[in-house]
CSV table of C-alpha atoms in Angstrom, one decimal:
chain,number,residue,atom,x,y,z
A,1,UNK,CA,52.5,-43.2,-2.4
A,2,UNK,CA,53.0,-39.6,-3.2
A,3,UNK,CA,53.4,-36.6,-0.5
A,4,UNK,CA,49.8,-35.4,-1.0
A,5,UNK,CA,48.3,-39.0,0.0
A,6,UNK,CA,47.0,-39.5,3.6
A,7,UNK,CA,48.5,-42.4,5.1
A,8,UNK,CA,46.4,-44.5,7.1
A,9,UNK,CA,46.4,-45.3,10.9
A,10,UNK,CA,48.9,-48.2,11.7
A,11,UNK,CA,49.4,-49.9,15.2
A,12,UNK,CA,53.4,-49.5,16.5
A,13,UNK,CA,55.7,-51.6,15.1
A,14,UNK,CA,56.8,-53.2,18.9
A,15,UNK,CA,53.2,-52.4,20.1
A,16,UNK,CA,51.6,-55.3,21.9
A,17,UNK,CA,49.2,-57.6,20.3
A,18,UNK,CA,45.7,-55.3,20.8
A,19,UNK,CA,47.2,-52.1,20.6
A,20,UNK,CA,44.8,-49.7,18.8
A,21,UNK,CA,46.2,-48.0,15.5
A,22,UNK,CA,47.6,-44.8,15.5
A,23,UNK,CA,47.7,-42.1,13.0
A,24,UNK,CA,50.7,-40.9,11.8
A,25,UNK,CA,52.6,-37.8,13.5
A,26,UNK,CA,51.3,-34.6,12.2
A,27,UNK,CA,51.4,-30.9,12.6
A,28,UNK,CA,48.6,-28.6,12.5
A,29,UNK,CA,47.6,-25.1,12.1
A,30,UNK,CA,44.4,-24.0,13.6
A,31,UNK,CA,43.1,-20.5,12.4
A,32,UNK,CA,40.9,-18.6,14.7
A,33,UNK,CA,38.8,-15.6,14.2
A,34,UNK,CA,36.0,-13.9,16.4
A,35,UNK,CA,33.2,-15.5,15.3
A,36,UNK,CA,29.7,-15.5,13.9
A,37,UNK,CA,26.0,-16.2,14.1
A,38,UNK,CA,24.6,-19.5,12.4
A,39,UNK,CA,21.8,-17.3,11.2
A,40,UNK,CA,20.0,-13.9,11.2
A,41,UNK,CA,16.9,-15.1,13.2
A,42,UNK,CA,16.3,-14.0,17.4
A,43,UNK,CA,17.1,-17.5,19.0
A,44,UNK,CA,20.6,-17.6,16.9
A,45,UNK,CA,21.7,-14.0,17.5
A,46,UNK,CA,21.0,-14.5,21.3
A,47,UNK,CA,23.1,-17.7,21.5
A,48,UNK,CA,26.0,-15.5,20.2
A,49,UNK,CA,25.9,-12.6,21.6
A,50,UNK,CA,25.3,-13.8,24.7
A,51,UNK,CA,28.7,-16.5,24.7
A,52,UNK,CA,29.8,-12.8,23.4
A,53,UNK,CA,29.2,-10.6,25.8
A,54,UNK,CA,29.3,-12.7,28.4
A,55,UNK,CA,32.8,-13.3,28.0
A,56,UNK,CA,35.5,-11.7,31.1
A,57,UNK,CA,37.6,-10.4,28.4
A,58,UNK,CA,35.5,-8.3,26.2
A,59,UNK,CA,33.2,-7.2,29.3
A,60,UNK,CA,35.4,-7.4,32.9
A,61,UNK,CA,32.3,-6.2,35.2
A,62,UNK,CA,31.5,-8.5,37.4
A,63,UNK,CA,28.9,-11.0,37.0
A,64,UNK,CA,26.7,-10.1,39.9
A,65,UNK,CA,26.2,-6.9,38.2
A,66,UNK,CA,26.7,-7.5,34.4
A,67,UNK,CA,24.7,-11.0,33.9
A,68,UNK,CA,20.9,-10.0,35.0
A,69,UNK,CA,21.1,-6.6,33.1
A,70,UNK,CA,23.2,-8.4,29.7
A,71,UNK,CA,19.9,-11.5,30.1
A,72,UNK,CA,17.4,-10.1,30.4
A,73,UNK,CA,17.5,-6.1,29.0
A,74,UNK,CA,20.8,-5.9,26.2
A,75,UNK,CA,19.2,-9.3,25.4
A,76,UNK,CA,16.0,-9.2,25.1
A,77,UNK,CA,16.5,-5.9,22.1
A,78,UNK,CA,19.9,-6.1,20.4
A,79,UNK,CA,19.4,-9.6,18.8
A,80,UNK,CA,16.6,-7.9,16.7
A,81,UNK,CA,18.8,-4.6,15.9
A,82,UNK,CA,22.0,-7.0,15.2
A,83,UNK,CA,20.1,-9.7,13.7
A,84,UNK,CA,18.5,-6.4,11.0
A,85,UNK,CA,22.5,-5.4,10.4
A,86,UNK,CA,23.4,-8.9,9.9
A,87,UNK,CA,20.4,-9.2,7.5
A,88,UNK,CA,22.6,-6.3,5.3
A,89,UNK,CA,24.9,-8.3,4.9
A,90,UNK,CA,24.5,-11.9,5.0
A,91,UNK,CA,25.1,-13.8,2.1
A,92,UNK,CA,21.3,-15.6,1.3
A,93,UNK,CA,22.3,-18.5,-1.3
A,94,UNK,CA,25.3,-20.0,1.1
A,95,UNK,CA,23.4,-19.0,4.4
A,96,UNK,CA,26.5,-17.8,6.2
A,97,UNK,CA,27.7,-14.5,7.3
A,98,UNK,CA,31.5,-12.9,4.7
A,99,UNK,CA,33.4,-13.7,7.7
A,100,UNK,CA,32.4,-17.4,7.7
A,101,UNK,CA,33.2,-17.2,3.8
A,102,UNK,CA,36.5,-15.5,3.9
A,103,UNK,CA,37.8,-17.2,6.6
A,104,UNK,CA,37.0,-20.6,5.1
A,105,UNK,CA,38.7,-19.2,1.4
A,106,UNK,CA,41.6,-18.0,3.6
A,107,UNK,CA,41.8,-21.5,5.5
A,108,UNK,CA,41.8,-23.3,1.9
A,109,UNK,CA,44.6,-20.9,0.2
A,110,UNK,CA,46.9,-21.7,3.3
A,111,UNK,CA,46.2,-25.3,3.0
A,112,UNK,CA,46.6,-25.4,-0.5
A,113,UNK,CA,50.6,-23.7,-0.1
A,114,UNK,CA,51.1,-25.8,3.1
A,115,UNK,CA,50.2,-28.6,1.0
A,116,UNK,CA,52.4,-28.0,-2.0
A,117,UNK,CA,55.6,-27.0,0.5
A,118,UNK,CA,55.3,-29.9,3.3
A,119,UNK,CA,52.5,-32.5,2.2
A,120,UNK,CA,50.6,-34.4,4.5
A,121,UNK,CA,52.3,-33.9,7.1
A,122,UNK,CA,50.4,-31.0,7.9
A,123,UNK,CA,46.7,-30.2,8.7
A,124,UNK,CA,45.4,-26.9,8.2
A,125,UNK,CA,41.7,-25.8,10.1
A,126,UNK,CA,40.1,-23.4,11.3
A,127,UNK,CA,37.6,-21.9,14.0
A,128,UNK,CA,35.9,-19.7,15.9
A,129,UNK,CA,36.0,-18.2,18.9
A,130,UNK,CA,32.1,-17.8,19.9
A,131,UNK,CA,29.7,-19.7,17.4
A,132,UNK,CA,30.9,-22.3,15.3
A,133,UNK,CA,32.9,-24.1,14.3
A,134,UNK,CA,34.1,-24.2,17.4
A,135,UNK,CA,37.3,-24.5,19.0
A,136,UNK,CA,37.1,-27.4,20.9
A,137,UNK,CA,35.3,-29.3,18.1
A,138,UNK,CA,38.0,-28.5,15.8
A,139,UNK,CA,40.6,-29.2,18.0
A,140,UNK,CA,39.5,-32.4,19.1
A,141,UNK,CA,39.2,-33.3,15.5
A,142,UNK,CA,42.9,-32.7,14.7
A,143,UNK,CA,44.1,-34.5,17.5
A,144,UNK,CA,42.0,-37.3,15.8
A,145,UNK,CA,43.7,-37.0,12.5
A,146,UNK,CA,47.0,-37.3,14.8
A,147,UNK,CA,47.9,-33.7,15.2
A,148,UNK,CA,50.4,-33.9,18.1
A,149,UNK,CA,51.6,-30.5,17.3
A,150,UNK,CA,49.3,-27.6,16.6
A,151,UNK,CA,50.6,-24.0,16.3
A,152,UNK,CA,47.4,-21.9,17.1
A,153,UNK,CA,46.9,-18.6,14.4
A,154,UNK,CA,44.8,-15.7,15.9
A,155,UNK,CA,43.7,-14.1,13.2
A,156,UNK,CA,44.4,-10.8,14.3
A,157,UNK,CA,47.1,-8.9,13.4
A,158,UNK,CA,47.6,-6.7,16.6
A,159,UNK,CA,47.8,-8.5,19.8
A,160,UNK,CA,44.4,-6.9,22.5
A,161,UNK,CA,42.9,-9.0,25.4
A,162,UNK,CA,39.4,-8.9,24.3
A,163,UNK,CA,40.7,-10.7,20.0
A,164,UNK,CA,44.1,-12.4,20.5
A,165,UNK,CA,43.8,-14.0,24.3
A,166,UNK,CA,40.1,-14.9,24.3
A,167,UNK,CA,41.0,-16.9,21.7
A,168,UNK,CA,44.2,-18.2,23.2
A,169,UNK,CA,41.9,-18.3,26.8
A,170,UNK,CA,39.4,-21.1,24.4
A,171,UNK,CA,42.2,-22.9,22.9
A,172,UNK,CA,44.1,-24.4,26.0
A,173,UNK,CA,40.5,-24.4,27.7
A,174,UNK,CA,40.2,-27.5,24.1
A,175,UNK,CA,43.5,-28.6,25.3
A,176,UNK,CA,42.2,-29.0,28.7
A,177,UNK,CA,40.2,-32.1,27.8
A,178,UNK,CA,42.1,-34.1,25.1
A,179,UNK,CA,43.4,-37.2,27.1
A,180,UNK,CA,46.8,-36.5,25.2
A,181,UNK,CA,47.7,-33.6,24.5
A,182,UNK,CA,49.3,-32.1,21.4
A,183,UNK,CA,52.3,-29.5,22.0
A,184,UNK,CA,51.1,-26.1,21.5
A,185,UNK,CA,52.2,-22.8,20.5
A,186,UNK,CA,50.9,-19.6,19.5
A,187,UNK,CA,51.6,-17.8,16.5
A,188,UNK,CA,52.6,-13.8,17.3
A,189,UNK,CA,50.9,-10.6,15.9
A,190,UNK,CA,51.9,-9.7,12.8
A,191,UNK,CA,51.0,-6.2,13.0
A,192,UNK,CA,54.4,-4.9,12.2
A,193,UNK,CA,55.4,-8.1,9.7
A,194,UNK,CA,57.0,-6.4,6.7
A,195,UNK,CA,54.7,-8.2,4.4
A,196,UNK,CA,51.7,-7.8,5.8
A,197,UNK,CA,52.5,-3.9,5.8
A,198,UNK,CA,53.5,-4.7,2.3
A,199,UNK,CA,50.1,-6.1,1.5
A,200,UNK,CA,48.4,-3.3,3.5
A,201,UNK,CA,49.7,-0.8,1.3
A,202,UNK,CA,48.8,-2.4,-2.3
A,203,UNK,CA,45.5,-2.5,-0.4
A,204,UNK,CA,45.7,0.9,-0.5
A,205,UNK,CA,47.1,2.3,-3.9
A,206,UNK,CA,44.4,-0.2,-5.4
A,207,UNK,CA,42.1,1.7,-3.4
A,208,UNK,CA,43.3,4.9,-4.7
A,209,UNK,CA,43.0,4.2,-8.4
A,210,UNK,CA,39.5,3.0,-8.0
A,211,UNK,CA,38.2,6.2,-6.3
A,212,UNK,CA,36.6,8.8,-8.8
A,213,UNK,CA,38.8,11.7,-7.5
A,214,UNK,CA,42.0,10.7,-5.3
A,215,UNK,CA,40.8,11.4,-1.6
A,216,UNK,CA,42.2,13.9,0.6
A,217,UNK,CA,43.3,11.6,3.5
A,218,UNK,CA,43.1,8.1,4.9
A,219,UNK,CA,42.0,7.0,7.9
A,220,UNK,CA,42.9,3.4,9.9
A,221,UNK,CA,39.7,2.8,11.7
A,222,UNK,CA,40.6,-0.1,13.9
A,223,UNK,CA,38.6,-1.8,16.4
A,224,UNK,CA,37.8,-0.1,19.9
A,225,UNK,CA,38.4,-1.1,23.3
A,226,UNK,CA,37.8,0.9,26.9
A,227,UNK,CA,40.7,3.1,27.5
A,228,UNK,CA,41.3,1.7,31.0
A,229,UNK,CA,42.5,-1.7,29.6
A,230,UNK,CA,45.5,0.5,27.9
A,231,UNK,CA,46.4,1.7,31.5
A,232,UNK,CA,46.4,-1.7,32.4
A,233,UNK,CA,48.8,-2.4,30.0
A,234,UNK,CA,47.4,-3.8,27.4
A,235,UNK,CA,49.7,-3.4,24.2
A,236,UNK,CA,46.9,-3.4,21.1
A,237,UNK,CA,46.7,0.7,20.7
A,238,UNK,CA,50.1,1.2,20.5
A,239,UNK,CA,50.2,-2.1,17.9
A,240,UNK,CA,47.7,-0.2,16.2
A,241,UNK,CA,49.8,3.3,15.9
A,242,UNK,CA,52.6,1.3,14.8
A,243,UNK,CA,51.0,-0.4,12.0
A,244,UNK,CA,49.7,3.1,11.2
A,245,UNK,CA,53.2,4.4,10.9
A,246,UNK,CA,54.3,1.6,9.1
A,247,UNK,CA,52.0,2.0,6.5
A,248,UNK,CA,52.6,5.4,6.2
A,249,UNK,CA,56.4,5.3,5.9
A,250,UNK,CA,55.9,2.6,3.2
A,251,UNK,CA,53.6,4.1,1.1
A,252,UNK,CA,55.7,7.4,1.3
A,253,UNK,CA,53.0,9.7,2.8
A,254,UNK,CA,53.2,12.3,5.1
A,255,UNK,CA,51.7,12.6,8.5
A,256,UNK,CA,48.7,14.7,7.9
A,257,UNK,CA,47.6,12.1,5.0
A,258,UNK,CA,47.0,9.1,7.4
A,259,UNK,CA,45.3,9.5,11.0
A,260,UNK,CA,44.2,6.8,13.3
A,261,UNK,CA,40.9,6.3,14.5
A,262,UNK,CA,38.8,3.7,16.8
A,263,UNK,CA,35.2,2.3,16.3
A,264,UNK,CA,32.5,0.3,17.4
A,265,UNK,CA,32.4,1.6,20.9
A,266,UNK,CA,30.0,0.1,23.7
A,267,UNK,CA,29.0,1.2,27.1
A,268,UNK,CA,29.1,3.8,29.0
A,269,UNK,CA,32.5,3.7,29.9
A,270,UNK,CA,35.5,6.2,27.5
A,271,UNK,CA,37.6,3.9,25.0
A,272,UNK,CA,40.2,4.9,23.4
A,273,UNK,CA,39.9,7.9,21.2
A,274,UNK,CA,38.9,9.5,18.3
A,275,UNK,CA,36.0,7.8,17.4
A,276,UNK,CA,35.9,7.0,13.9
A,277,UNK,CA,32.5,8.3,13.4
A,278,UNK,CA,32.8,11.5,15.1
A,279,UNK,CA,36.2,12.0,13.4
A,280,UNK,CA,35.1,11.8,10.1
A,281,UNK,CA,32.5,14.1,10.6
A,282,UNK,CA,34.8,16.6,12.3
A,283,UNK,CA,37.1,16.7,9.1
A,284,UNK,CA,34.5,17.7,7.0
A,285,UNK,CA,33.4,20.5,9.2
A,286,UNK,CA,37.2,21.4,10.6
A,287,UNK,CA,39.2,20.4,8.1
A,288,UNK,CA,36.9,20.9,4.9
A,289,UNK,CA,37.7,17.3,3.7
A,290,UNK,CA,35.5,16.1,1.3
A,291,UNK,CA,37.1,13.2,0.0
A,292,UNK,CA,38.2,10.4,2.3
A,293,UNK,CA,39.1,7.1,1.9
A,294,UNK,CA,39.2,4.5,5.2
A,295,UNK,CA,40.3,0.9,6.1
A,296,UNK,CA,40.1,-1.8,8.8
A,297,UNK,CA,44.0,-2.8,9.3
A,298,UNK,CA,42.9,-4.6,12.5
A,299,UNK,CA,40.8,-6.9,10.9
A,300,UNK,CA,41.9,-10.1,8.5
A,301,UNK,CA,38.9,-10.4,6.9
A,302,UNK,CA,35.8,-8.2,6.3
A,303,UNK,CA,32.7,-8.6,8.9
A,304,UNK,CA,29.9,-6.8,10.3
A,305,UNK,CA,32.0,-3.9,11.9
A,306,UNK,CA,33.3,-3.6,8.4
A,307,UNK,CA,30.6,-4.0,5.7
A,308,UNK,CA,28.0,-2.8,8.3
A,309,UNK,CA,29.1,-0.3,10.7
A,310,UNK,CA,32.1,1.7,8.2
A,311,UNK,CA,30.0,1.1,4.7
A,312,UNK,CA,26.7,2.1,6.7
A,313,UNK,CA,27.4,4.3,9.8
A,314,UNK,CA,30.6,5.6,9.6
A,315,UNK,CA,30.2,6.6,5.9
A,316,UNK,CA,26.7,8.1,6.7
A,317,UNK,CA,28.4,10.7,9.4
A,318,UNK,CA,30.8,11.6,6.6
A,319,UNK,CA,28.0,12.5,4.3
A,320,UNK,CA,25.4,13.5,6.8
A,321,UNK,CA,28.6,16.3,7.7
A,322,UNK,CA,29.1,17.3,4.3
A,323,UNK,CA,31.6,14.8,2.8
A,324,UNK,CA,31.0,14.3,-1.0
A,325,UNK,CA,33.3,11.0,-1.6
A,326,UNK,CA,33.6,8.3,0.6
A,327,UNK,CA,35.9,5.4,-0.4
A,328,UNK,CA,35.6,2.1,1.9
A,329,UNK,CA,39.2,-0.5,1.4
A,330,UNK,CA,38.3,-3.7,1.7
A,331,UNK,CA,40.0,-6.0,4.3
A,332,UNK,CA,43.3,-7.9,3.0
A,333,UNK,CA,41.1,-11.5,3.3
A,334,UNK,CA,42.3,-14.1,1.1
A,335,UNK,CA,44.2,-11.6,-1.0
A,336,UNK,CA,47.4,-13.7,-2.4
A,337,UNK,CA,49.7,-11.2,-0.8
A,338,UNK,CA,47.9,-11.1,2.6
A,339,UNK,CA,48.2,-15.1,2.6
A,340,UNK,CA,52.2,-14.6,1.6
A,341,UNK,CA,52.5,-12.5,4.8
A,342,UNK,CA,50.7,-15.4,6.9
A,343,UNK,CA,52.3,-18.3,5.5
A,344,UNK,CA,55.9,-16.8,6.0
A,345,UNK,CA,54.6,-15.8,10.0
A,346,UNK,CA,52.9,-19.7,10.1
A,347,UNK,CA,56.4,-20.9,8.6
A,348,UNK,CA,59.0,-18.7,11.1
A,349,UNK,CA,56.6,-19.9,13.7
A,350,UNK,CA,56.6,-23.7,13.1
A,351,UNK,CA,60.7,-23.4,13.3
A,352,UNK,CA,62.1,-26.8,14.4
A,353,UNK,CA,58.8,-28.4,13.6
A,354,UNK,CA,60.0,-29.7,10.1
């Protein structure tokens, strides 16, 4: 029997006579990304976003206030307007959102070089944090498969309450009601992993050569949150200006080439600033910048806040200002290199494991 081939559950060897069989000792990696939708339709989008929103770590009001306006106002409109931007996107002949599809190809390169370095003796999932698969589902199934080990993989390469520790919040909530439970630990941001930066910035100079002229500038639009949860000390924006700096000193720019931004801002409330889509707008009218080029380096793969909101939005402010080129990067997904710089974090993280 070679590496590759399962073996099957056995009962102990000094086990008494009706002991159940057991599978054999494994280890297991269990992706996670935010989530996604089942479909484009009203009942679907209102299942989501409301496990969305309703969450403590994206939105912290309290639920006296928060829950009858988010059920019956926000929810009764904005699964028609998101269910339309998902309909942009969605990918008709597999009936699944790109998220759902790259997270599954990047699930499936992992466990193909997991395989080939370690065998059976590890299982590689992955899940979601609102929609499905979910996390307990998942979870419950490795344990099955005899997972008494899982390193849990946020896919998320800078650490922020409202990604990385919902996620984590949802995974030991799963832990909470396996009758035995496997040891746990939790990969760390990668944000500042040399080969993820690496992989960033090939992103990039491929990004470069396919634009008709060479733009002006880059920006890193990364995902928004309020301002106050970086007074309460949350680390993500100053992961995020790190991983901007990084890039930057690798690909051998100056400072004035590369800026940081934040998008997808909600409420009422100020996040932290500048707005992607008034920035770009202000660089054409300020700065005379008609050529820009932007990416997502807070997101692992491409989703609606990429393909959506920067391709549709954010680029229409550029233009709508007077921008003339607008060049979109594509997330690092299940690029070979971006799955080099995961592996190597999965591998440091599983230390004493093998």
């Amino acid at each position: 029997m070679n590496a590759l081939t399962p073996l099957p559950p056995a009962v102990p060897a000094h086990a008494p006579d009706g002991h159940p069989a057991v599978q054999p000792a494994r280890i297991g990696i269990l992706l996670a990304n935010l989530g996604t939708p089942d479909d484009t339709g009203y009942w679907s989008m209102r299942r989501y976003l409301s496990e969305f929103l309703s969450d403590k770590r994206v939105i912290d009001y309290p639920s006296w206030k928060w829950q009858p306006l988010l059920q019956t106002v926000i929810l009764a409109k904005r699964p028609f307007t998101s269910g339309a931007n998902y309909r942009k996107i969605w990918d008709k002949e597999r009936n699944e959102s790109p998220l759902l599809i790259i997270t599954r190809a990047q699930t499936e390169g992992l466990r193909e070089r997991l395989a080939a370095r370690l065998g059976d003796q590890v299982r590689v999932e992955f899940c979601m944090r609102y929609g499905n698969p979910s996390t307990q589902a998942v979870l419950h199934r490795m344990v099955e498969e005899g997972c008494q080990r899982i390193l849990f993989v946020p896919l998320y390469p800078q650490y922020a309450g409202a990604t990385s520790a919902t996620a984590c919040d949802q995974f030991f909530r799963a832990l909470m009601a396996e009758p035995w439970q496997p040891i746990a630990r939790v990969m760390d941001p990668y944000f500042d992993d040399p080969a993820y930066i690496e992989a960033l910035a090939a992103s990039v100079k491929r990004g470069w050569s396919r634009a008709e002229q060479e733009p002006e500038l880059l920006i890193c639009s990364y995902h928004g949150m309020p301002r106050r949860y970086l007074m309460q000390g949350d680390p993500y924006h100053c992961q995020c200006q790190k991983t901007t700096r990084l890039l930057r000193e690798t690909l051998g720019w100056e400072k004035a080439k590369i800026r940081t931004t934040f998008q997808s801002v909600f409420g009422p409330e100020e996040w932290l600033k500048p707005y992607t889509v008034e920035e770009v707008a202000r660089l054409v009218k300020e700065e005379g910048v008609k050529r820009l080029a932007v990416c997502a380096p807070a997101f692992s793969a491409d989703c609606i806040e990429t393909l959506e909101e920067i391709e549709g939005e954010i680029r229409e402010a550029f233009e709508h200002a007077g921008g003339e080129q607008f060049t979109y990067i594509p997330c690092l997904n299940d690029d070979p290199a971006h799955l080099d710089a995961i592996e190597g974090a999965i591998l440091r993280n599983m230390g004493g494991w093998i």
